[in-house]
Amino acid sequence: MSHTPIQELKRREDLAELGGGAERIQKQHQAGKLTARERVELLLDSGSFVETDKFVTHRCTDFGMENQKFYGDGVVTGYGLINGRKVCVFSQDFTVFGGSLSGAHASKICKLMDLALKTGTPVIGLNDSGGARIQEGVESLGGYAEIFWRNVQASGVIPQISLILGPCAGGAVYSPAITDFIAMVEGSSYMFVTGPDVIKTVTHEEVTKEDLGGADTHAEKSGVCQLVYPDERAMFEGARRLVDFLPLNNLDVAPRRKCSDPSDRLCNRISEVLPDVPSKPYDIRGIIEDVVDDGDFLEVHKAYAANIVVGFARMNGQTVGIVANQPAHLAGCLDIAASTKGARFVRYCDAFNIPIITFVDVPGFLPGTSQEYGGIIRHGAKLLYAYAEATVPKLTIITRKAYGGAYDVMSSKHIRADVNLAYPNAEIAVMGPDGAINILYRKEIADATKAGNLDEARAKLVNHYKETFANPYKAAELGYLDEVLEPKFTRQRLIQALDLLSGKRERGPSRKHGNIPL
Ligand code: HXC
């Protein structure tokens, strides 16, 4: 019986939607994983997905591959909506050759990325792939490189988000690595350049795939992944939330949400959060949440370098990037990990027109040989470079300490922050009182030690130093601060400043690109 053209289309569509077949779909479900199409449905607004290249097949004739063809060739591509805003999506289908990347599979992703770049649309990649399709050899490697090249062209032009939903080995990790955000699922997503078996052969090191490249490893140790979710559904919710904060492209502004939180609301909790004793730790998130709209703060990179906090929030409905030293961890010191984490986030915000609010409470850079040998000079310079380079509105509030080079680095007036505020308890100086008096008054301290009245002498010297330097007024006298502000007015003042700065126009000098210390 012959089919009508419409029936023939339907038949082929059904075949394409079956991916690698019912048996493999069942295997995928048994592994606790959703299929490529189920994932797209959950990520996008219901019914909004428009599929492209549904009937593409591979062209390989080696290893009997000419007899094994599946419509779509292991990746579902297309576009749709997230809360009514357009996104392009590709979703690798593990049921077809393990989601491995063939030339045709790569071409589909490349075509989608070209479309996204042309139309100023974010790309979300759902990665579940055994890497390069072994049967295709160099064609597959070439396909990866074509994707990498497009990732770089799209960087800073459209947001690129990678959701890791299965194994990602070899080439499958480098495309996500170039994108802006990587999210992983606990217990089912893995990323490594070489897997446990290869490592055992080469280095005799034994490691499980979870320890090597699981979500926790990349969230806490390597810093490769910025967001972790307990399961796939939570990941799609999370990705939708992230997209809501972002503009569609670098010529767009982030969507402004209706805001019911009054712009002049007093932040009465800040004074409760800030301890009376300058050396006592506190959680900076208590201040951030008191300041931003409805206390809604999307922290990214949470488990990595906890001494700096970064994430997105809104102020009077407008997306802002938050960067904050975290006194509850390593006293908020800047170290290698915190500097690179902060720098990458600042550059993201700058690329996508997102104003940056910086909360400063930093006793300095973390001292020690491990930091120096690890290159804190080079890595710390990244954060300095990123702030100095950023031309988006930059607003800074010193909540307590701003010491040494870290004062300069953390969005100071000198590297062109637009608005610099400090609370009345702020301490701004080259170093803390105890360290400073040891250097300034070496002789007096030696004399006091001999005379047996060291404690009394030190207290006097520390007091004198504090009165002179450990307050915000020296900086205010010099105009390095625009205002010494009562904490309760923080929200109100930041929103006033953001309104003013909405007209900010600033461009760096014309050049090919700067040379950020990598
Ligand atoms: C072709 C592949 C494949 C691949 C998996 N499959 N990986 N086919 N090329 N790279 C196929 C399997 O043959 C199998 O087919 C199906 O996918 C499911 O795979 P399983 O092994 O049964 O699944 P699982 O046990 O869950 O293991 C998943 C896996 C494993 C961990 C991903 O398959 C694996 O180690 N694959 C190879 C990974 C790898 O080394 N890739 C190359 C990396 S090098 P059937 O028909 O049996 O269902 C690389 C270079 C690029 O990517 C560099 C660019 C810079």
Coordinates of C-alpha atoms and ligand atoms in Angstrom, one line a residue:
M1 CA 0.0 0.0 0.0
S2 CA 1.5 3.3 -1.0
H3 CA 1.6 6.3 1.3
T4 CA 0.2 9.8 0.6
P5 CA 3.0 12.4 0.7
I6 CA 1.7 13.5 4.1
Q7 CA 1.7 9.9 5.4
E8 CA 5.2 9.5 4.1
L9 CA 6.3 12.6 6.0
K10 CA 4.6 11.3 9.2
R11 CA 6.3 7.9 8.8
R12 CA 9.7 9.5 8.5
E13 CA 9.0 11.9 11.4
D14 CA 8.0 8.9 13.6
L15 CA 11.2 7.1 12.7
A16 CA 13.3 10.2 13.5
E17 CA 11.6 10.6 16.8
L18 CA 12.4 7.1 17.8
G19 CA 16.1 8.0 17.8
G20 CA 18.2 4.8 18.4
G21 CA 15.0 2.7 18.9
A22 CA 12.7 1.7 21.8
E23 CA 15.3 -0.7 23.4
R24 CA 17.9 2.0 23.7
I25 CA 15.4 4.5 24.9
Q26 CA 14.4 2.1 27.7
K27 CA 18.1 1.7 28.5
Q28 CA 18.5 5.5 28.8
H29 CA 15.5 5.6 31.1
Q30 CA 16.8 2.8 33.2
A31 CA 20.0 4.7 33.7
G32 CA 17.9 7.5 35.2
K33 CA 18.3 9.7 32.2
L34 CA 15.7 11.4 29.9
T35 CA 15.9 11.2 26.1
A36 CA 17.1 14.1 24.0
R37 CA 13.6 15.1 23.0
E38 CA 12.2 14.8 26.5
R39 CA 14.9 17.1 27.7
V40 CA 14.1 19.8 25.1
E41 CA 10.4 19.6 26.0
L42 CA 11.3 20.2 29.7
L43 CA 13.7 23.0 29.0
L44 CA 11.5 25.1 26.6
D45 CA 8.0 26.6 26.9
S46 CA 5.6 23.9 26.3
G47 CA 5.0 23.3 22.5
S48 CA 7.4 26.0 21.4
F49 CA 10.1 23.8 20.0
V50 CA 10.7 24.0 16.2
E51 CA 13.0 21.2 15.0
T52 CA 15.5 21.7 12.2
D53 CA 17.4 19.1 10.2
K54 CA 15.3 16.2 11.4
F55 CA 16.2 14.0 8.5
V56 CA 20.0 14.5 8.4
T57 CA 22.0 11.2 8.3
H58 CA 25.7 10.5 8.5
R59 CA 27.7 9.8 5.3
C60 CA 30.1 7.3 6.7
T61 CA 30.7 4.0 4.7
D62 CA 33.4 2.5 6.8
F63 CA 32.9 -0.3 9.4
G64 CA 29.5 -1.2 7.8
M65 CA 28.1 2.2 8.8
E66 CA 26.2 2.5 5.5
N67 CA 23.8 0.0 6.9
Q68 CA 23.3 1.8 10.2
K69 CA 21.6 5.2 9.6
F70 CA 19.3 7.0 12.0
Y71 CA 17.4 10.2 11.1
G72 CA 18.9 13.1 13.0
D73 CA 22.2 11.3 13.5
G74 CA 22.3 11.6 17.2
V75 CA 21.5 15.2 17.8
V76 CA 18.2 17.1 18.0
T77 CA 18.5 20.7 16.9
G78 CA 16.1 23.6 16.7
Y79 CA 14.8 26.7 18.4
G80 CA 12.0 27.6 20.8
L81 CA 11.1 29.9 23.8
I82 CA 12.0 30.2 27.4
N83 CA 9.4 32.3 29.2
G84 CA 8.5 33.8 25.8
R85 CA 12.1 34.6 24.8
K86 CA 13.9 32.9 21.9
V87 CA 16.7 30.4 22.3
C88 CA 18.5 27.9 20.0
V89 CA 19.0 24.4 21.4
F90 CA 20.8 21.2 20.5
S91 CA 20.3 18.0 22.4
Q92 CA 22.6 15.1 21.9
D93 CA 20.8 11.7 21.6
F94 CA 22.8 9.0 23.5
T95 CA 20.5 6.3 22.0
V96 CA 22.2 6.9 18.6
F97 CA 25.8 5.8 18.6
G98 CA 26.1 7.0 22.2
G99 CA 25.5 10.6 21.1
S100 CA 28.9 10.5 19.4
L101 CA 29.8 13.3 17.1
S102 CA 30.0 12.5 13.4
G103 CA 30.6 15.0 10.6
A104 CA 26.9 15.3 9.9
H105 CA 26.1 15.6 13.7
A106 CA 28.7 18.4 13.9
S107 CA 27.3 20.2 10.8
K108 CA 23.8 20.3 12.4
I109 CA 25.2 21.9 15.5
C110 CA 27.3 24.4 13.4
K111 CA 24.3 25.3 11.3
L112 CA 22.3 26.0 14.5
M113 CA 25.1 28.1 15.9
D114 CA 25.4 30.1 12.7
L115 CA 21.6 30.8 12.9
A116 CA 21.9 31.8 16.5
L117 CA 24.8 34.2 15.8
K118 CA 23.0 35.7 12.8
T119 CA 19.8 36.2 14.8
G120 CA 21.3 37.2 18.1
T121 CA 19.9 34.2 20.0
P122 CA 21.4 32.4 23.0
V123 CA 22.5 28.8 22.4
I124 CA 21.9 26.1 25.0
G125 CA 23.7 22.8 24.4
L126 CA 22.4 19.6 26.0
N127 CA 25.5 17.4 26.1
D128 CA 25.3 13.6 26.3
S129 CA 28.0 12.1 24.1
G130 CA 30.7 9.5 23.9
G131 CA 32.9 12.1 22.0
A132 CA 34.3 11.8 18.5
R133 CA 32.5 9.1 16.5
I134 CA 35.2 6.6 16.2
Q135 CA 34.1 5.2 12.8
E136 CA 34.5 8.6 11.2
G137 CA 38.0 9.4 12.3
V138 CA 39.3 12.8 11.3
E139 CA 36.0 13.9 9.9
S140 CA 34.7 13.8 13.4
L141 CA 37.7 15.7 14.8
G142 CA 37.2 18.3 12.1
G143 CA 33.6 18.6 13.1
Y144 CA 34.6 19.3 16.7
A145 CA 37.0 22.0 15.7
E146 CA 34.3 23.6 13.6
I147 CA 32.1 23.8 16.7
F148 CA 35.0 25.2 18.8
W149 CA 35.6 27.9 16.3
R150 CA 32.0 28.9 16.3
N151 CA 32.0 28.9 20.2
V152 CA 34.8 31.4 20.1
Q153 CA 33.1 33.6 17.4
A154 CA 29.9 33.6 19.5
S155 CA 31.7 34.3 22.8
G156 CA 30.6 37.7 24.1
V157 CA 28.0 38.0 21.3
I158 CA 25.4 35.5 22.4
P159 CA 25.1 33.7 25.7
Q160 CA 26.2 30.1 25.5
I161 CA 25.1 27.6 28.1
S162 CA 26.2 24.0 28.4
L163 CA 24.1 21.5 30.2
I164 CA 26.0 18.3 30.9
L165 CA 23.6 15.3 31.0
G166 CA 25.8 12.3 30.6
P167 CA 29.4 11.3 29.9
C168 CA 31.4 14.0 28.1
A169 CA 34.8 12.8 27.1
G170 CA 37.6 14.0 24.9
G171 CA 36.4 16.6 22.4
A172 CA 33.0 16.7 24.1
V173 CA 34.5 18.8 27.0
Y174 CA 36.2 21.5 25.0
S175 CA 33.1 23.1 23.5
P176 CA 31.4 23.4 26.9
A177 CA 34.7 24.8 28.3
I178 CA 34.5 27.8 25.9
T179 CA 30.9 28.5 26.7
D180 CA 29.8 30.9 29.4
F181 CA 28.1 28.5 31.9
I182 CA 28.4 24.8 32.5
A183 CA 25.8 23.0 34.6
M184 CA 26.1 19.4 35.7
V185 CA 23.7 16.8 37.3
E186 CA 24.9 15.0 40.4
G187 CA 25.6 11.3 39.8
S188 CA 25.0 11.2 36.0
S189 CA 27.2 13.8 34.3
Y190 CA 30.9 13.5 33.8
M191 CA 33.5 15.5 32.1
F192 CA 37.1 14.5 31.5
V193 CA 39.7 14.9 28.8
T194 CA 40.8 11.3 29.3
G195 CA 38.8 8.7 31.2
P196 CA 39.8 6.5 34.2
D197 CA 40.9 3.6 31.9
V198 CA 43.4 5.7 30.0
I199 CA 44.7 7.3 33.2
K200 CA 45.3 3.9 34.7
T201 CA 47.2 2.8 31.6
V202 CA 49.3 5.9 31.3
T203 CA 50.0 7.0 34.9
H204 CA 48.9 3.9 36.9
E205 CA 46.6 6.1 38.9
E206 CA 43.3 4.6 39.9
V207 CA 40.3 6.9 40.1
T208 CA 36.5 6.5 39.7
K209 CA 34.8 8.5 37.0
E210 CA 32.8 10.3 39.8
D211 CA 36.0 11.4 41.5
L212 CA 37.7 12.2 38.3
G213 CA 35.0 14.2 36.5
G214 CA 31.7 14.1 38.4
A215 CA 29.6 17.2 39.3
D216 CA 31.1 17.7 42.7
T217 CA 34.6 17.4 41.5
H218 CA 34.1 20.1 38.8
A219 CA 32.0 22.3 41.1
E220 CA 34.4 22.3 44.0
K221 CA 37.9 21.3 42.9
S222 CA 38.4 22.3 39.3
G223 CA 35.9 25.1 39.0
V224 CA 35.0 23.9 35.5
C225 CA 31.3 23.8 36.3
Q226 CA 29.3 26.7 37.7
L227 CA 26.0 25.1 38.5
V228 CA 25.1 21.7 40.0
Y229 CA 21.6 20.2 40.2
P230 CA 20.3 17.0 41.9
D231 CA 18.5 15.8 38.8
E232 CA 17.7 16.7 35.2
R233 CA 14.4 18.3 35.9
A234 CA 16.0 20.6 38.5
M235 CA 18.7 21.5 35.9
F236 CA 16.1 22.5 33.3
E237 CA 14.3 24.7 35.9
G238 CA 17.7 26.2 36.8
A239 CA 18.7 26.9 33.2
R240 CA 15.3 28.6 32.6
R241 CA 16.0 30.8 35.7
L242 CA 19.5 31.7 34.5
V243 CA 18.3 32.6 31.0
D244 CA 15.7 35.0 32.5
F245 CA 18.5 37.1 33.9
L246 CA 20.4 37.4 30.6
P247 CA 20.0 39.5 27.5
L248 CA 19.6 37.7 24.2
N249 CA 22.9 39.1 22.8
N250 CA 25.5 41.8 23.4
L251 CA 23.4 44.5 21.6
D252 CA 20.4 43.7 23.8
V253 CA 19.7 44.6 27.4
A254 CA 18.6 42.0 29.9
P255 CA 14.8 41.9 30.3
R256 CA 13.4 44.3 32.9
R257 CA 11.0 42.6 35.3
K258 CA 8.1 44.2 37.1
C259 CA 9.3 44.9 40.6
S260 CA 7.0 45.1 43.7
D261 CA 9.9 45.5 46.1
P262 CA 10.1 49.3 46.8
S263 CA 13.2 51.0 45.4
D264 CA 13.5 53.1 48.6
R265 CA 13.1 50.1 51.0
L266 CA 15.4 50.5 54.0
C267 CA 17.9 47.6 54.4
N268 CA 17.6 47.2 58.2
R269 CA 19.1 43.8 58.3
I270 CA 22.5 44.9 57.2
S271 CA 23.4 46.3 60.6
E272 CA 22.4 43.1 62.2
V273 CA 24.5 41.1 59.8
L274 CA 27.6 43.3 60.2
P275 CA 29.4 42.2 63.4
D276 CA 30.6 44.9 65.9
V277 CA 34.0 43.3 66.1
P278 CA 36.0 43.9 62.9
S279 CA 37.7 40.5 62.9
K280 CA 34.4 38.5 63.3
P281 CA 33.3 36.6 60.2
Y282 CA 29.8 37.0 58.7
D283 CA 28.0 35.8 55.6
I284 CA 28.0 38.5 52.9
R285 CA 24.9 36.8 51.4
G286 CA 23.0 38.3 54.3
I287 CA 23.8 41.8 53.0
I288 CA 23.3 40.9 49.3
E289 CA 19.9 39.4 50.0
D290 CA 18.8 42.4 52.0
V291 CA 19.7 44.8 49.2
V292 CA 18.4 43.1 45.9
D293 CA 14.8 42.7 44.7
D294 CA 12.9 40.3 47.0
G295 CA 16.1 38.8 48.3
D296 CA 16.3 36.8 45.0
F297 CA 20.0 36.0 44.3
L298 CA 21.1 33.4 41.8
E299 CA 24.6 32.5 43.0
V300 CA 26.8 30.8 40.4
H301 CA 30.1 29.0 41.0
K302 CA 28.9 28.6 44.6
A303 CA 31.1 25.6 45.6
Y304 CA 34.3 26.9 44.1
A305 CA 36.4 29.6 45.8
A306 CA 33.9 30.3 48.5
N307 CA 35.9 33.4 49.5
I308 CA 34.3 35.3 46.7
V309 CA 30.6 35.2 45.9
V310 CA 29.3 35.9 42.4
G311 CA 25.8 35.8 40.8
F312 CA 22.9 37.5 39.3
A313 CA 20.1 39.5 41.0
R314 CA 17.8 42.4 40.1
M315 CA 17.6 45.9 41.3
N316 CA 14.3 47.6 40.7
G317 CA 13.7 44.9 38.0
Q318 CA 17.0 45.4 36.2
T319 CA 19.5 42.5 36.1
V320 CA 22.8 43.2 37.9
G321 CA 25.9 41.1 38.5
I322 CA 27.0 40.8 42.1
V323 CA 30.6 40.3 43.1
A324 CA 31.4 40.1 46.8
N325 CA 34.2 39.1 49.1
Q326 CA 33.0 36.5 51.6
P327 CA 34.4 37.1 55.1
A328 CA 32.9 33.8 56.2
H329 CA 35.5 31.9 54.2
L330 CA 39.3 32.6 54.4
A331 CA 38.3 36.0 55.9
G332 CA 37.4 37.0 52.4
C333 CA 41.0 37.1 51.2
L334 CA 41.6 37.1 47.5
D335 CA 43.5 34.0 46.3
I336 CA 44.2 32.4 42.9
A337 CA 40.8 30.6 42.7
A338 CA 38.8 33.6 43.8
S339 CA 40.6 35.9 41.4
T340 CA 40.0 33.8 38.4
K341 CA 36.4 33.1 39.4
G342 CA 35.7 36.8 39.9
A343 CA 37.5 37.9 36.7
R344 CA 35.5 35.5 34.5
F345 CA 32.2 36.7 36.0
V346 CA 33.1 40.4 35.7
R347 CA 34.1 39.9 32.0
Y348 CA 30.8 38.0 31.4
C349 CA 28.8 40.9 32.8
D350 CA 30.8 43.5 30.9
A351 CA 30.3 41.6 27.6
F352 CA 26.6 41.4 28.1
N353 CA 25.8 44.9 29.4
I354 CA 25.1 43.8 32.9
P355 CA 26.0 46.4 35.6
I356 CA 28.3 45.1 38.3
I357 CA 27.7 45.8 42.0
T358 CA 30.7 44.9 44.2
F359 CA 30.6 44.4 47.9
V360 CA 34.0 44.8 49.4
D361 CA 35.3 43.3 52.6
V362 CA 38.8 42.1 51.9
P363 CA 41.8 42.0 54.2
G364 CA 44.1 41.5 51.2
F365 CA 45.6 38.8 49.0
L366 CA 46.2 35.4 50.7
P367 CA 49.8 35.2 51.7
G368 CA 51.9 32.0 51.3
T369 CA 54.2 30.0 49.1
S370 CA 51.5 27.9 47.6
Q371 CA 49.8 31.1 46.3
E372 CA 53.1 32.6 45.1
Y373 CA 54.3 29.4 43.4
G374 CA 50.9 29.0 41.9
G375 CA 51.1 32.4 40.3
I376 CA 48.9 34.6 42.4
I377 CA 50.6 37.6 40.8
R378 CA 49.4 36.5 37.3
H379 CA 46.0 35.3 38.5
G380 CA 45.3 38.2 40.8
A381 CA 46.1 40.5 37.9
K382 CA 43.2 38.9 36.0
L383 CA 40.7 40.3 38.4
L384 CA 42.3 43.7 38.3
Y385 CA 42.4 43.6 34.5
A386 CA 38.8 42.5 34.2
Y387 CA 37.5 45.3 36.4
A388 CA 39.7 47.9 34.8
E389 CA 38.6 46.8 31.3
A390 CA 34.9 46.7 32.1
T391 CA 32.9 49.6 30.8
V392 CA 29.5 48.7 32.2
P393 CA 28.2 50.6 35.2
K394 CA 30.4 49.7 38.2
L395 CA 29.1 50.3 41.7
T396 CA 31.1 49.5 44.8
I397 CA 30.3 49.4 48.5
I398 CA 32.9 48.8 51.1
T399 CA 31.1 47.1 53.9
R400 CA 34.1 46.7 56.2
K401 CA 37.7 46.2 55.2
A402 CA 39.5 47.2 52.0
Y403 CA 43.2 46.7 52.5
G404 CA 46.2 46.9 50.3
G405 CA 46.2 45.9 46.6
A406 CA 42.9 44.2 47.1
Y407 CA 41.4 47.7 47.8
D408 CA 42.6 48.8 44.3
V409 CA 41.5 45.6 42.6
M410 CA 38.0 45.4 44.0
S411 CA 36.4 48.0 41.7
S412 CA 38.0 51.0 43.3
K413 CA 37.5 54.5 42.0
H414 CA 41.0 54.5 40.5
I415 CA 40.2 51.7 38.1
R416 CA 37.1 53.6 37.0
A417 CA 34.3 52.4 39.2
D418 CA 31.4 54.9 38.7
V419 CA 30.0 55.0 42.2
N420 CA 32.0 54.2 45.3
L421 CA 30.4 54.0 48.7
A422 CA 31.5 52.9 52.1
Y423 CA 29.8 52.2 55.4
P424 CA 30.9 54.4 58.4
N425 CA 32.7 51.4 60.0
A426 CA 34.8 50.8 56.8
E427 CA 38.6 50.5 57.2
I428 CA 40.7 51.5 54.1
A429 CA 44.4 51.3 54.4
V430 CA 47.6 49.7 53.1
M431 CA 47.3 47.0 55.8
G432 CA 45.5 46.1 59.0
P433 CA 46.6 47.9 62.2
D434 CA 48.5 45.0 63.8
G435 CA 50.7 44.4 60.8
A436 CA 51.2 48.1 60.2
I437 CA 52.4 49.1 63.7
N438 CA 54.9 46.2 63.6
I439 CA 56.5 47.9 60.7
L440 CA 55.9 51.6 61.5
Y441 CA 56.9 51.4 65.2
R442 CA 59.6 48.6 65.3
K443 CA 61.8 50.6 67.7
E444 CA 59.0 51.6 70.0
I445 CA 57.7 48.0 70.2
A446 CA 61.2 46.8 71.0
D447 CA 61.6 49.4 73.7
A448 CA 58.2 48.6 75.2
T449 CA 59.1 44.9 75.2
K450 CA 62.2 45.7 77.2
A451 CA 60.2 47.9 79.5
G452 CA 57.6 45.2 80.0
N453 CA 54.6 47.3 78.9
L454 CA 54.2 45.9 75.4
D455 CA 50.4 45.3 75.6
E456 CA 49.7 48.8 76.7
A457 CA 52.1 50.3 74.1
R458 CA 50.6 48.2 71.3
A459 CA 47.0 49.2 72.2
K460 CA 48.0 52.9 72.0
L461 CA 49.7 52.5 68.7
V462 CA 46.9 50.5 67.2
N463 CA 44.4 53.1 68.3
H464 CA 46.4 55.9 66.8
Y465 CA 46.7 54.0 63.5
K466 CA 43.0 53.2 63.5
E467 CA 42.1 56.8 64.1
T468 CA 44.3 57.9 61.2
F469 CA 43.7 55.3 58.6
A470 CA 41.3 52.5 59.6
N471 CA 38.2 54.5 58.7
P472 CA 36.6 55.7 55.5
Y473 CA 37.2 59.4 56.0
K474 CA 40.7 59.7 54.5
A475 CA 39.4 58.1 51.3
A476 CA 36.3 60.4 51.4
E477 CA 38.5 63.5 51.9
L478 CA 40.4 62.5 48.8
G479 CA 37.3 61.9 46.7
Y480 CA 38.1 58.2 46.4
L481 CA 34.6 57.6 47.9
D482 CA 31.6 59.4 46.7
E483 CA 29.7 59.0 49.9
V484 CA 30.0 57.4 53.4
L485 CA 26.6 55.9 53.7
E486 CA 24.4 54.5 56.4
P487 CA 23.9 50.8 55.6
K488 CA 20.1 51.1 55.6
F489 CA 20.1 53.3 52.5
T490 CA 22.1 50.9 50.4
R491 CA 19.3 49.7 48.2
Q492 CA 17.9 53.1 47.6
R493 CA 21.2 54.7 46.7
L494 CA 22.3 51.8 44.4
I495 CA 19.0 52.1 42.5
Q496 CA 19.4 55.9 42.2
A497 CA 22.9 55.3 40.9
L498 CA 21.9 52.6 38.5
D499 CA 19.2 54.9 37.1
L500 CA 21.8 57.6 36.5
L501 CA 24.2 55.2 35.0
S502 CA 21.7 53.8 32.5
G503 CA 22.9 56.5 30.1
K504 CA 26.6 55.6 30.7
R505 CA 28.6 55.5 27.4
E506 CA 32.2 54.5 27.6
R507 CA 34.5 52.7 25.2
G508 CA 38.0 51.4 25.7
P509 CA 40.7 52.4 23.2
S510 CA 40.6 51.0 19.7
R511 CA 42.8 47.9 19.5
K512 CA 42.6 44.3 18.3
H513 CA 42.4 43.0 21.8
G514 CA 44.1 43.5 25.1
N515 CA 46.5 40.9 26.5
I516 CA 44.9 39.7 29.7
P517 CA 47.4 37.7 31.8
L518 CA 46.2 34.1 31.2
Ligands
HXC1 C1 31.0 5.6 18.2 C2 30.2 5.1 20.3 C3 31.1 6.0 20.9 C4 32.0 6.7 20.0 C5 29.9 5.2 22.4 N1 29.5 4.6 21.3 N2 30.9 6.0 22.2 N3 30.1 4.9 19.0 N4 31.9 6.4 18.7 N5 32.9 7.6 20.5 C6 28.4 3.7 21.1 C7 28.7 2.3 21.7 O1 29.4 1.5 20.8 C8 27.3 1.8 22.0 O2 26.7 1.3 20.8 C9 26.5 3.0 22.4 O3 27.3 4.1 21.9 C10 26.4 3.2 23.9 O4 27.7 3.1 24.5 P1 28.0 2.1 25.7 O5 29.5 2.0 25.8 O6 27.2 0.9 25.7 O7 27.4 3.0 26.9 P2 28.0 3.2 28.4 O8 28.4 1.9 29.0 O9 27.0 4.1 29.1 O10 29.4 4.0 28.2 C11 29.4 5.3 27.7 C12 30.8 5.8 27.4 C13 31.6 4.7 26.5 C14 31.5 6.0 28.7 C15 30.7 7.1 26.6 O11 30.8 4.3 25.4 C16 32.9 5.2 26.0 O12 33.9 5.2 26.7 N6 32.9 5.6 24.7 C17 34.1 6.0 24.1 C18 34.6 7.4 24.6 C19 35.7 7.9 23.9 O13 36.9 7.5 24.2 N7 35.5 8.8 22.9 C20 36.5 9.3 22.0 C21 37.1 10.5 22.8 S1 38.4 11.2 21.9 P3 25.7 0.1 20.8 O14 25.4 -0.1 19.3 O15 26.3 -1.1 21.4 O16 24.5 0.6 21.5 C22 37.7 12.5 21.2 C23 38.6 13.3 20.3 C24 38.1 14.6 20.0 O17 36.6 12.8 21.4 C25 39.2 15.7 20.2 C26 38.8 17.0 19.7 C27 39.6 18.0 20.3

